[in-house]
Coordinates of C-alpha atoms in Angstrom, one line a residue:
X3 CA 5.4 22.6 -25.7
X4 CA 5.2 26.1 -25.8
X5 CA 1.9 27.5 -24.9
X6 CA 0.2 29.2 -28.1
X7 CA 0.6 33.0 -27.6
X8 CA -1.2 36.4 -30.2
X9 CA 2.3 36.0 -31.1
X10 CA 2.5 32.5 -32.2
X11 CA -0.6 32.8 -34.0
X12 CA 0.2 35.8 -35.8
X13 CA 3.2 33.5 -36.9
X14 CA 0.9 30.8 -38.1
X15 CA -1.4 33.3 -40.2
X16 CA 2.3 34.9 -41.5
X17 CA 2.9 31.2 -42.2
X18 CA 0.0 30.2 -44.4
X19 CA 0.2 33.6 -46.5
X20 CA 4.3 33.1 -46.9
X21 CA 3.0 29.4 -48.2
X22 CA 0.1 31.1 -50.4
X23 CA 2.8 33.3 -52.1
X24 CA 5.4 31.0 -52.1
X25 CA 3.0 29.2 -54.6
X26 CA 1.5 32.1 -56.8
X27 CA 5.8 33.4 -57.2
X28 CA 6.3 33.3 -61.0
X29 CA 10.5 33.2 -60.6
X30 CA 12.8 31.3 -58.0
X31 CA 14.2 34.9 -57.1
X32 CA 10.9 35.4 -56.1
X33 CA 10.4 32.6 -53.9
X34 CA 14.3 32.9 -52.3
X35 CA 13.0 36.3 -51.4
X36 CA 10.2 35.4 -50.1
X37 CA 11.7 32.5 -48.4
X38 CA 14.2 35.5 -46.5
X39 CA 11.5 37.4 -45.7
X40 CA 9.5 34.5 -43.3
X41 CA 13.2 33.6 -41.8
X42 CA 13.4 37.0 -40.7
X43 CA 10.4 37.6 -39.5
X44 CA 10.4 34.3 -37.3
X45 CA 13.8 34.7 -36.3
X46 CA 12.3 36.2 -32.6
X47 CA 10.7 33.1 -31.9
X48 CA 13.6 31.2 -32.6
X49 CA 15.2 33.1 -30.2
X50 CA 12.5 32.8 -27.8
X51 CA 13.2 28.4 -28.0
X52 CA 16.9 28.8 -27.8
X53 CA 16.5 31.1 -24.4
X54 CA 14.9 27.9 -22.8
X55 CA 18.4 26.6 -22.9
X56 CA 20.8 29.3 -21.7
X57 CA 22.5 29.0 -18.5
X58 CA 23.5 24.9 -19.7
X59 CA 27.3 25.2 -20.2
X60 CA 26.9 26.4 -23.6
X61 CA 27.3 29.9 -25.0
X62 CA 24.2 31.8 -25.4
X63 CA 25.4 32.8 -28.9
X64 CA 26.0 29.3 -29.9
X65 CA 22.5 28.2 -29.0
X66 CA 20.9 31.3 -30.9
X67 CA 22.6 30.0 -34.4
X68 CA 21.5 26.4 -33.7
X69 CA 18.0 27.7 -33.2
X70 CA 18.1 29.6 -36.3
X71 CA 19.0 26.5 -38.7
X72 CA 16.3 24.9 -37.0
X73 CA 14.2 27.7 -38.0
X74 CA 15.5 27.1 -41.6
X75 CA 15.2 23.5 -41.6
X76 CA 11.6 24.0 -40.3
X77 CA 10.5 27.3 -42.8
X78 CA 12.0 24.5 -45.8
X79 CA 10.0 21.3 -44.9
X80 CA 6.8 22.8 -43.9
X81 CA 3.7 21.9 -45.2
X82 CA 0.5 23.5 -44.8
X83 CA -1.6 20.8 -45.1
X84 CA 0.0 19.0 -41.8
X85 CA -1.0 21.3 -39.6
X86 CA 0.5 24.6 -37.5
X87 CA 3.6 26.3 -38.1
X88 CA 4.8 26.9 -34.9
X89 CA 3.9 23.3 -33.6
X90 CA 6.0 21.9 -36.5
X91 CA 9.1 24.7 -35.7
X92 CA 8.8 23.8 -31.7
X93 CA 9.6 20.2 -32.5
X94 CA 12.3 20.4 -35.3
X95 CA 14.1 23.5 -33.4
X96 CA 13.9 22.0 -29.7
X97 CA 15.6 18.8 -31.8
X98 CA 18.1 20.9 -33.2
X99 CA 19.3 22.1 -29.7
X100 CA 19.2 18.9 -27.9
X101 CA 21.5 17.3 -30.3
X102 CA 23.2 20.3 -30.2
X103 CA 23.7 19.2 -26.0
X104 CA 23.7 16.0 -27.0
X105 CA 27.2 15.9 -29.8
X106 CA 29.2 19.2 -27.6
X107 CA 28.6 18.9 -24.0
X108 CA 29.2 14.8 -23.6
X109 CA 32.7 13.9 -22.6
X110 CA 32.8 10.6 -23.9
X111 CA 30.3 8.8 -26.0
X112 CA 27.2 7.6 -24.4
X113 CA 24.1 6.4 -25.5
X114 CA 20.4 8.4 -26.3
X115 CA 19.3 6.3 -23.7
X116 CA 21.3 7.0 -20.8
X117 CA 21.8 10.5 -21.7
X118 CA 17.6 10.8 -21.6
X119 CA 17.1 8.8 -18.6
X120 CA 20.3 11.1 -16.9
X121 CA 17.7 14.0 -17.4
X122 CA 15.4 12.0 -16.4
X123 CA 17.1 11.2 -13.1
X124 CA 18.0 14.8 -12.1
X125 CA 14.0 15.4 -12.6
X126 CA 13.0 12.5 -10.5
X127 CA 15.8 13.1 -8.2
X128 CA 14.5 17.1 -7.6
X129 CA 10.9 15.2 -7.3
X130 CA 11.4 12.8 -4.7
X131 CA 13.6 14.8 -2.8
X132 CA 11.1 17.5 -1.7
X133 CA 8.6 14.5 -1.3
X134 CA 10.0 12.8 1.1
X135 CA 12.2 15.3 3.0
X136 CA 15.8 13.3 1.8
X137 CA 17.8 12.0 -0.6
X138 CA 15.4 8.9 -2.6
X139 CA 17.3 5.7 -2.9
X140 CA 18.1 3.9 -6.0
X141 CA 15.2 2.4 -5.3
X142 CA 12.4 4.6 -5.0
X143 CA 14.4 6.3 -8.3
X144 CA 14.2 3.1 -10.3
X145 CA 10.2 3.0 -9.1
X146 CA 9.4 6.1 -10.3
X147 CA 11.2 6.1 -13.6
X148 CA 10.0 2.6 -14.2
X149 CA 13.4 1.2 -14.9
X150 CA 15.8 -1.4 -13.1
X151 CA 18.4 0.0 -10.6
X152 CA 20.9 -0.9 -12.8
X153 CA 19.8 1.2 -15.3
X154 CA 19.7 4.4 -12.5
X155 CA 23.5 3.4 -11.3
X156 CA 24.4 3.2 -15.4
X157 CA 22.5 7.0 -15.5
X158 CA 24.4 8.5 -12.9
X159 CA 28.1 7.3 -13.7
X160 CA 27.0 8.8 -16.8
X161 CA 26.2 11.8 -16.4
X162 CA 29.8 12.4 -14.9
X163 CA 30.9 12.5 -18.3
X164 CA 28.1 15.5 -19.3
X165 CA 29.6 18.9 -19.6
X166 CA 33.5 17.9 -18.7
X167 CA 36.0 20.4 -17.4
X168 CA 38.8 21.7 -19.9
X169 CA 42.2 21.1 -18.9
X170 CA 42.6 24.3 -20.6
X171 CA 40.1 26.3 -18.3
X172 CA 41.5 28.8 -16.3
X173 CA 41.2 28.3 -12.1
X174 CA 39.5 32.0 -11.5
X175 CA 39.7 35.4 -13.8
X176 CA 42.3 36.6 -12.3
X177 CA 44.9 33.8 -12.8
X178 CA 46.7 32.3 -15.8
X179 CA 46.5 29.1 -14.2
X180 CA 45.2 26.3 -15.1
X181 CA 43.2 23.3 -14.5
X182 CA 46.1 21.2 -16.1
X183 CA 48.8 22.8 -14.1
X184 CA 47.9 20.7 -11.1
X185 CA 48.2 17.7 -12.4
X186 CA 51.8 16.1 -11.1
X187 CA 54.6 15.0 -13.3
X188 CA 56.2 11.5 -12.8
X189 CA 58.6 11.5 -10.1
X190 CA 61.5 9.3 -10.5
X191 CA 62.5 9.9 -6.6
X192 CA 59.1 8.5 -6.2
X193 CA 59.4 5.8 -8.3
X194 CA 62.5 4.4 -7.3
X195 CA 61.0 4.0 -3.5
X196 CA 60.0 0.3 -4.0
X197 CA 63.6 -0.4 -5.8
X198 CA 64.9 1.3 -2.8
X199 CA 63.7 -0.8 -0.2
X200 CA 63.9 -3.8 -1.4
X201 CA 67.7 -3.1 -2.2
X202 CA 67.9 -2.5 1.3
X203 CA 66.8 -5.5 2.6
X204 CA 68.9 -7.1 -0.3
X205 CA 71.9 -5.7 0.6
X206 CA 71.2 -7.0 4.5
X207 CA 71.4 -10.4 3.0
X208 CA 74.6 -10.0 2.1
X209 CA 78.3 -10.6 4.1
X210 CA 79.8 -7.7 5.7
X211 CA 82.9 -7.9 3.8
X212 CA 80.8 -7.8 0.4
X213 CA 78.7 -4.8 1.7
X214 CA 81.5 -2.9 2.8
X215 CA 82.7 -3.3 -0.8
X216 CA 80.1 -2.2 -2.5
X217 CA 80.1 0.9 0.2
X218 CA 83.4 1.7 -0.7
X219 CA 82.9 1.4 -4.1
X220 CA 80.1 3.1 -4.4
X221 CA 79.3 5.9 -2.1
X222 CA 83.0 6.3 -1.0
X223 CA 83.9 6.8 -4.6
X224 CA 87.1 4.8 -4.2
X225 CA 89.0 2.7 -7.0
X226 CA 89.7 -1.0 -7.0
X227 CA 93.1 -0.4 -6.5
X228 CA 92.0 1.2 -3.0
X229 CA 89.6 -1.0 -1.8
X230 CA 92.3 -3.9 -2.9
X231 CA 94.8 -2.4 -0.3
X232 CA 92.6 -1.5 2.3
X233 CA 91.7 -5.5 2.2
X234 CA 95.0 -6.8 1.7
X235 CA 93.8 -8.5 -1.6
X236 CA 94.2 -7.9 -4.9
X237 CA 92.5 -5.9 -7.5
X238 CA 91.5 -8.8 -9.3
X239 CA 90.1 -10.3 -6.4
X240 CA 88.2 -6.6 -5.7
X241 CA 86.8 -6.7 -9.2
X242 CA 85.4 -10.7 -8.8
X243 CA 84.1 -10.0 -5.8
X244 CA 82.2 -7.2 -7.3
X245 CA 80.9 -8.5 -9.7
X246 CA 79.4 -11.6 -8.4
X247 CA 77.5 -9.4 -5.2
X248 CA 76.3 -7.1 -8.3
X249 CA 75.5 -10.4 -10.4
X250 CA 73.3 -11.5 -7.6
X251 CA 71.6 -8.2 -7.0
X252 CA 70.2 -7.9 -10.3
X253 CA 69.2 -11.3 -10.2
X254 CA 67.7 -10.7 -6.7
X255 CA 65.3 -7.6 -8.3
X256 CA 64.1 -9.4 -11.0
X257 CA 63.2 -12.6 -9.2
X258 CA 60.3 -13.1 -7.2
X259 CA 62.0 -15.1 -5.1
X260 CA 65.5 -14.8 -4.0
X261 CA 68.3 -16.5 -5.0
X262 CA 70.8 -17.8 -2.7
X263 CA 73.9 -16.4 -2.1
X264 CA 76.7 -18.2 -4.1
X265 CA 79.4 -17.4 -1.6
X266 CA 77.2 -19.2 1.2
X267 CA 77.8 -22.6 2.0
X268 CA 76.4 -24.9 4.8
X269 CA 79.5 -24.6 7.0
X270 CA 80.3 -21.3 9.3
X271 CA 81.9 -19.0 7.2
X272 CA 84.6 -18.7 9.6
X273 CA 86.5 -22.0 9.9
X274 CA 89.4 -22.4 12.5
X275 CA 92.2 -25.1 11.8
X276 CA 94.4 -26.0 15.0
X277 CA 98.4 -26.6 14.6
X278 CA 100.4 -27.5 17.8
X279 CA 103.9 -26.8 18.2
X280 CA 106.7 -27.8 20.9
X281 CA 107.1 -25.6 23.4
X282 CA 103.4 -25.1 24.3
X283 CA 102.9 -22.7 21.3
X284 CA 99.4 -23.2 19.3
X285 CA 98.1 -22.0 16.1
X286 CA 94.3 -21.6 15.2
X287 CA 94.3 -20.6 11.3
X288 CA 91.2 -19.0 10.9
X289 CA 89.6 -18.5 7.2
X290 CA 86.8 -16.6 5.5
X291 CA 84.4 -14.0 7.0
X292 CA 83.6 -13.1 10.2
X293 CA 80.6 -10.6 10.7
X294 CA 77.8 -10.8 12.8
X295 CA 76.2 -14.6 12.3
X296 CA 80.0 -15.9 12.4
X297 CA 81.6 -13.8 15.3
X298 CA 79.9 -16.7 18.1
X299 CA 81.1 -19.3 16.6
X300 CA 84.7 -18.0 15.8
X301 CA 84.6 -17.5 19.7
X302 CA 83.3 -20.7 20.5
X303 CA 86.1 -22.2 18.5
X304 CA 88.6 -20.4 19.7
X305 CA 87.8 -20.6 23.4
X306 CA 87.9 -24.2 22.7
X307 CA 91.2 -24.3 21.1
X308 CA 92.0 -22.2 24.4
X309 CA 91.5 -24.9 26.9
X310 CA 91.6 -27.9 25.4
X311 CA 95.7 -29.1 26.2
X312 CA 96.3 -25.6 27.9
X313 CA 98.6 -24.2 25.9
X314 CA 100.9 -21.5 27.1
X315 CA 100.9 -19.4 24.1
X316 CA 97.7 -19.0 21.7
X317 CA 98.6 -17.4 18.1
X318 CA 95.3 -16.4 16.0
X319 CA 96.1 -16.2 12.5
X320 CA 93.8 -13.8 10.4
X321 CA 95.5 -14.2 7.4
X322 CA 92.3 -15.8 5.6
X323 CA 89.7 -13.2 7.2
X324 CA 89.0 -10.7 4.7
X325 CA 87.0 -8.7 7.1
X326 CA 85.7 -8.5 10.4
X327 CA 82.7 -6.5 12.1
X328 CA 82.7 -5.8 15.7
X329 CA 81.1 -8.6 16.3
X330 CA 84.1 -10.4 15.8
X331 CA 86.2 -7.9 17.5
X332 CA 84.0 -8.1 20.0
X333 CA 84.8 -12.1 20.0
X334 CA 88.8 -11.4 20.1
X335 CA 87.7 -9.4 23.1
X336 CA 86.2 -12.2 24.6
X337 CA 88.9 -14.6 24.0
X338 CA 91.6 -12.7 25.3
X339 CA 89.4 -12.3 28.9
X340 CA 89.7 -16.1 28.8
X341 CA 93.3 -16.4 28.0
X342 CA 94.0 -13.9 31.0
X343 CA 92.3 -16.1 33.3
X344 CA 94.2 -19.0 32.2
X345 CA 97.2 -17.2 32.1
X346 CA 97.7 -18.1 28.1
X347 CA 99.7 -15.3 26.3
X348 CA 97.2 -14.1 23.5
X349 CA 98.5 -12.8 19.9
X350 CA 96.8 -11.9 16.4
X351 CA 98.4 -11.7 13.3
X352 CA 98.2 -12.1 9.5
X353 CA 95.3 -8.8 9.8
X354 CA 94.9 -6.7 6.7
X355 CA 95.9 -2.9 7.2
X356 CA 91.9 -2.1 8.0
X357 CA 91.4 -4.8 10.4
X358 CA 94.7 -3.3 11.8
X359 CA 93.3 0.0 12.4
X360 CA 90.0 -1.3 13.8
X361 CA 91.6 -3.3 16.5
X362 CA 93.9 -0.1 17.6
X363 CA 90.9 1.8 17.5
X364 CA 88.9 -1.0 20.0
X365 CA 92.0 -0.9 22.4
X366 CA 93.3 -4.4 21.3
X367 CA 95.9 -3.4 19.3
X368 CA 98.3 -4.2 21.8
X369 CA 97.4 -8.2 20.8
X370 CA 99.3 -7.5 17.0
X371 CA 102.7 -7.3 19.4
X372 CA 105.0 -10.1 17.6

């Protein structure tokens, strides 16, 4: 409450009299102009109630106009009879610019009672502060208000929503930027991190020859055709094979858990068949992949096939390999170590134009001789 100034009671003297010839006006222009009259000459102590709140968030000119319909709610529904003028106009005015606070600076909706014990807290937290020389604790908050600590934690988070920043609002002055500007836009780079990696391990999961597809195909750029010749299969084959590794992909993202590969079977993927022929002369067939997991157990195999009779000539057939990773050039290596220390003549044939290269490239291209 305002304390009553010469002022205030001049206003409550201007009061009665406005009231006095407000009932002796003989014509409604009368009273309107009478009525005008009181507004204006009031109007400075309006002015005087809505300076109380400047410096809040809220323009000064804003708060002046909500004052003023205070005043003209207050100068319309007073009565003489009920006591001072300027008691009545402090209450119905101060009301005016509270809800004023209360309906523009308030994020979000929350309720009278939060927002009053949110002022509350700010007073009791400024109290306690300088009382005991720190920051009070929920606590000695809720003591002192008289309310749970729930009710202080509810307070606070709320009054995070009390006078919000504008996305609109300019950084400083000087800048045309603003608040919104530095809010990120979705990043599909970003989001395709988690696809990303779990492709990878995917695609670890996966045979060498269908990975070197898929390589081919898609980050060498080159047609079926040319990945059919490069394997010495056909395009048919290049377009199955394809599809079931991207069949199984898809399948592999979506699933929580992930599928087993339908190519895999409980037997090495390298099998090795053994056909004798007069004159010392043996063949070991070999069929299906040979990468990594496969290339020790070709070599075991074909070790075996080595010494077991002691042959004098050893032919391995690759015709049914449709690839192999150094591992299992690394196994031919191996095997043809052996045969020189059992003095068994060594040859590979049935390779696809790539395998071909490989071995050249690995120094055992001299074991393709017919």
């Amino acid at each position: 409450m305002l304390e009553q100034t010469s002022v205030d009671h001049d206003l409550d003297v201007r009061a009665e009299r406005y009231v006095q010839q407000r009932g002796a006006a003989a014509s409604d222009a009368e009273r309107r102009r009478l009525r005008e009259e009181f507004i204006r000459d009031a109007l400075p102590f309006a002015g005087r109630l809505a300076g109380r709140y400047y410096g809040r968030g809220e323009p000064a000119e804003d708060l002046d106009q909500v004052a003023r319909i205070g005043l003209v709610k207050t100068v319309d529904r007073y009565d003489a009879d009920r006591g001072s003028f300027t008691a009545f106009a402090v209450v119905t005015i101060r009301g005016e610019l509270r809800r004023h606070f209360r309906d523009h600076t308030w994020g979000v909706h929350v309720p009278r009672r939060l927002q009053d014990l949110g002022v509350g807290l700010n007073r009791a937290t400024g109290t306690l502060s300088t009382r005991y020389a720190r920051v009070p604790t929920d606590e000695e908050l809720a003591g002192f208000l008289g309310v749970g600590e729930a009710d202080v934690r509810a307070a606070r988070m709320s009054l995070a929503a009390y006078l919000p920043i504008s996305l609109n609002r300019q950084l400083t002055a000087e800048e045309e930027i603003e608040f919104g500007d530095l809010f990120g836009a979705p990043d599909p780079s970003l989001a395709a991190v988690d696809d990303r990696a779990a492709m990878k391990r995917l695609l670890q999961r996966l045979p060498q020859r269908d990975r070197r597809l898929l390589a081919l195909r898609y980050w060498g750029n080159l047609t079926q055709a040319e990945i059919a010749e490069q394997f010495g299969i056909s395009q048919m084959q290049v377009s199955r094979l394809l599809a079931r590794a991207l069949a199984w992909l898809r399948t592999a993202l979506l699933s929580d858990v992930v599928p087993p590969w339908p190519g895999a079977t409980d037997e090495p993927e390298a099998r090795v068949v053994l056909h004798n022929e007069p004159g010392g002369t043996r063949h070991a067939y070999v069929h299906g992949e040979v990468d990594r997991d496969g290339a020790a157990d070709l070599q075991a195999r074909l070790l075996s096939a080595l010494c077991a009779g002691h042959p004098r000539r050893l032919v391995v057939d690759l015709c049914g390999v449709p690839s192999m990773d150094a591992a299992g050039l690394r196994a031919l290596a191996a095997v043809h170590t052996a045969a020189l220390g059992r003095r068994v003549e060594l040859r590979v044939t049935g390779v696809t134009p790539h395998l071909a290269h490989l071995m050249t490239a690995t120094g055992l291209g001299f074991l393709l001789r017919p």
